[in-house]
Coordinates of C-alpha atoms in Angstrom, one line a residue:
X1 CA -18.5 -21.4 0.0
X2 CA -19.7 -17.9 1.2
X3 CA -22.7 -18.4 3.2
X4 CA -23.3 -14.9 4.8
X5 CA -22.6 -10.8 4.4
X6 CA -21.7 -9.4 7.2
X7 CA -22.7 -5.6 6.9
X8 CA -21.7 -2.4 8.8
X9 CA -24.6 -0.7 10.0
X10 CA -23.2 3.4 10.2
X11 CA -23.2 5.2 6.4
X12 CA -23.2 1.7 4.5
X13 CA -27.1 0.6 5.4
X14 CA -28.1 3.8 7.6
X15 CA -27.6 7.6 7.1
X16 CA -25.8 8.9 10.0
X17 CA -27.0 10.9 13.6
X18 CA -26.4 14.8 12.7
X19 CA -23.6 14.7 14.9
X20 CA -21.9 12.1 13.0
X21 CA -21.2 10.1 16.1
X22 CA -24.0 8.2 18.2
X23 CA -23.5 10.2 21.9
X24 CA -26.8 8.9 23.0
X25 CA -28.6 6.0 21.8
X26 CA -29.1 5.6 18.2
X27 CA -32.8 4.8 18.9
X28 CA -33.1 8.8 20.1
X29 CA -31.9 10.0 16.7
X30 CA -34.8 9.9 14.6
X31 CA -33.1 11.6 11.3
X32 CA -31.7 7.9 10.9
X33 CA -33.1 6.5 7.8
X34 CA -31.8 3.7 5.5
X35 CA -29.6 4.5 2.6
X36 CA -31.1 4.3 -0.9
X37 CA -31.5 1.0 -2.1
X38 CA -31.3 -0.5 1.1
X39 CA -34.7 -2.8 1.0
X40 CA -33.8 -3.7 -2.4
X41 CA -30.1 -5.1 -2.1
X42 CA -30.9 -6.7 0.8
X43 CA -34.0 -8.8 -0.9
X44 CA -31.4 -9.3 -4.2
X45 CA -28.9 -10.9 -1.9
X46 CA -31.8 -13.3 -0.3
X47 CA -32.5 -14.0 -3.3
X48 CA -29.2 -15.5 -4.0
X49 CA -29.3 -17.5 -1.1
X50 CA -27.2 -15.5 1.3
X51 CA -27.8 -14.5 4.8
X52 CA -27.3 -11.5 6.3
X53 CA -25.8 -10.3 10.0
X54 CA -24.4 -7.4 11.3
X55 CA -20.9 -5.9 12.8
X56 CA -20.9 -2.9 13.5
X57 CA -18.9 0.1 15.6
X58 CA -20.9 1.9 17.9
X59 CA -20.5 4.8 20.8
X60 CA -22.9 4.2 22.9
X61 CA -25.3 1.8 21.4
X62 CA -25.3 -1.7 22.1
X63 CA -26.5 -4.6 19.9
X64 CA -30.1 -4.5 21.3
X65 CA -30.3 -0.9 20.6
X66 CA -29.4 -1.6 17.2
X67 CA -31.5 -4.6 16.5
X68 CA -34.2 -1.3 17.9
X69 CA -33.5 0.6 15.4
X70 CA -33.4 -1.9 13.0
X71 CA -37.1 -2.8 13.8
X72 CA -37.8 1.0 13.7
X73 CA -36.0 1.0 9.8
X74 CA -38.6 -2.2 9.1
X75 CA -35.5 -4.3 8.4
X76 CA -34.6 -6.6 11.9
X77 CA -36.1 -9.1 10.3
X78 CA -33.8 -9.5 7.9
X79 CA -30.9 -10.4 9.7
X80 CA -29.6 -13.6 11.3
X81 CA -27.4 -11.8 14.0
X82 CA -26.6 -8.4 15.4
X83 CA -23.7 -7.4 16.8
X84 CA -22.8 -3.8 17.9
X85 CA -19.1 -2.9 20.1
X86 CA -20.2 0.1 22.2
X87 CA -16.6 0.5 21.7
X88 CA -16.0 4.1 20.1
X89 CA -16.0 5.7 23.3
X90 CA -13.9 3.0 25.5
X91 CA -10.8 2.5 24.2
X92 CA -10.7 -0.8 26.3
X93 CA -13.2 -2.2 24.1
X94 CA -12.5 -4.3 21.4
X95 CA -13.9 -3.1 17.9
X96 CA -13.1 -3.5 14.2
X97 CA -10.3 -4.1 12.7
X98 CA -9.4 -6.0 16.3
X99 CA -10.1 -9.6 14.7
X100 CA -11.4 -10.9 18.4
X101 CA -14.8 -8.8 17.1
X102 CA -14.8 -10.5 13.8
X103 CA -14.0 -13.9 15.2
X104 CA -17.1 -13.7 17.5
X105 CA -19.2 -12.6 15.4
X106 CA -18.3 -15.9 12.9
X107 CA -18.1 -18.1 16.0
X108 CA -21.9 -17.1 16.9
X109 CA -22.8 -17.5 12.7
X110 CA -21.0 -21.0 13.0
X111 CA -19.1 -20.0 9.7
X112 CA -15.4 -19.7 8.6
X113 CA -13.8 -16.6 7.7
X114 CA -13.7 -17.8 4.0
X115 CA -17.5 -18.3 4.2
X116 CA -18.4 -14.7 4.6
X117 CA -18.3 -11.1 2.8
X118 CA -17.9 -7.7 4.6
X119 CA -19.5 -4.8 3.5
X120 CA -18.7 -1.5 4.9
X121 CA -17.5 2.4 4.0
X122 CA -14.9 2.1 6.0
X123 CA -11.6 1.2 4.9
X124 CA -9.2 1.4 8.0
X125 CA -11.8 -0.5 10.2
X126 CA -14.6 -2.8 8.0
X127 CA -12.3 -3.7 5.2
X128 CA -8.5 -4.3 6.7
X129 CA -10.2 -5.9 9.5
X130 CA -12.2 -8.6 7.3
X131 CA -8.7 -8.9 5.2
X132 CA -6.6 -9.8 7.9
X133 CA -8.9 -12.7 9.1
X134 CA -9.1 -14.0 5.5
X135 CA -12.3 -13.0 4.8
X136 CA -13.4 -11.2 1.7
X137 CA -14.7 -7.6 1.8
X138 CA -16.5 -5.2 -0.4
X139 CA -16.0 -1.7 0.1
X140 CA -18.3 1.5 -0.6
X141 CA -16.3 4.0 -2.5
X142 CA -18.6 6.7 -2.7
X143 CA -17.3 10.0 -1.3
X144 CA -20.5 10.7 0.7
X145 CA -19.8 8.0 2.8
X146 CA -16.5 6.2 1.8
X147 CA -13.7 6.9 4.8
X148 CA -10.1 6.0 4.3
X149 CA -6.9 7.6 6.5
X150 CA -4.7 4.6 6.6
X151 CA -3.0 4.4 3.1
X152 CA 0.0 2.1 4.2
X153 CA -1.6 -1.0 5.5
X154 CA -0.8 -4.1 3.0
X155 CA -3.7 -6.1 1.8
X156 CA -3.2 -9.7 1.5
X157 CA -4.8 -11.6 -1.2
X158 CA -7.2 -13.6 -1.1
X159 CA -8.9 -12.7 0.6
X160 CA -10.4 -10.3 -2.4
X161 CA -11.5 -7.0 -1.8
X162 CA -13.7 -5.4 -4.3
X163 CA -14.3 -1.8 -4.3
X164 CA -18.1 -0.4 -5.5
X165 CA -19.3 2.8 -6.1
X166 CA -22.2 2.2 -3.6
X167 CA -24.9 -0.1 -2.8
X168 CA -26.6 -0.9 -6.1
X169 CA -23.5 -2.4 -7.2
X170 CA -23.0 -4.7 -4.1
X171 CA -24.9 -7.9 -5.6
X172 CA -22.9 -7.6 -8.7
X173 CA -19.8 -8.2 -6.5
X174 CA -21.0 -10.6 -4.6
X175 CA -22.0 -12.7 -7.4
X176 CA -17.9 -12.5 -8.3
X177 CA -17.2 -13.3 -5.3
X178 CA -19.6 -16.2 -4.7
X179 CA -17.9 -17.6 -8.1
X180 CA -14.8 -17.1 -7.1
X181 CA -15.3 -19.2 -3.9
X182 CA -16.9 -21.6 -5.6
X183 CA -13.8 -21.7 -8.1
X184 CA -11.8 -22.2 -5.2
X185 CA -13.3 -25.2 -3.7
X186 CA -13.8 -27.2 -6.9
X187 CA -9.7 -26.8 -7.5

């Protein structure tokens, strides 16, 4: 039974640095904001019971610089666990899709594949990743911050990947997804 959404942090719950890439900390960039809708998807999805962590790609900004600049956005609080790769600039680094960041990150939730949901904008990275560990994803289509290059990858399934226009529409799928795996266990 899904238990937890893992988010991506970059364009899915925060706008981006104005150089598109965090060179210096993400704490020094203060034009990062959350997204619309932000506070009020993530209070829906308590509301149905599920916790929330994070996974997400960084340059130069590790996961307590994050869990900074979530306390900044007035939103730490809301998340069980935070976990950035300082990866984009080391190629020596593990990041998404590499399934050895996914697997920690369920390791230190204590949870299955199977019992978690990523969220992300990102299909190449946030949603192939979570598909090839066998856990389900829901991807942000909206062209201000939807990125896609790889168009050959196969997608097995399930796992189930829903696609949304953007964040409003996030508990919607999740509530498909929740019954699905709940479906799933009863047969």
């Amino acid at each position: 039974m899904i238990s937890h959404v893992i988010w991506d942090l970059g364009e899915t719950l925060t706008t981006p640095p104005n150089s598109r890439m965090d060179v210096k900390p993400l704490t020094e960039y203060p034009e990062i904001e959350l997204r619309e809708h932000v506070l009020e998807v993530l209070e829906t999805i308590n509301k149905m019971g599920l916790k929330h962590a994070i996974l997400s790609n960084t340059a130069t900004s590790d996961s307590d610089v994050v869990r900074e600049l979530l306390k900044r956005l007035h939103i730490l609080d809301k998340f069980e666990y935070v976990f950035a790769t300082k990866s984009e600039l080391d190629p020596s680094v593990p990041e998404k899709p590499d399934s050895v960041v996914y697997h920690y990150v369920l390791n230190e939730l204590d949870i299955r594949p199977d019992e978690a949901v990523m969220i992300g904008n990102t299909w190449d990275t946030d949603i192939i990743g979570a598909n090839r560990i066998g856990m389900h994803a829901i991807w942000l289509q909206n062209p201000e911050v939807s990125v896609r290059k790889d168009y050959d990858e196969k997608v097995v399934t399930p796992p189930w990947i829903l696609p949304v226009w953007d964040l409003e529409a996030v508990p919607k799928a999740l509530e498909l997804l929740v019954g699905c795996s709940q479906g799933e266990n009863r047969g």
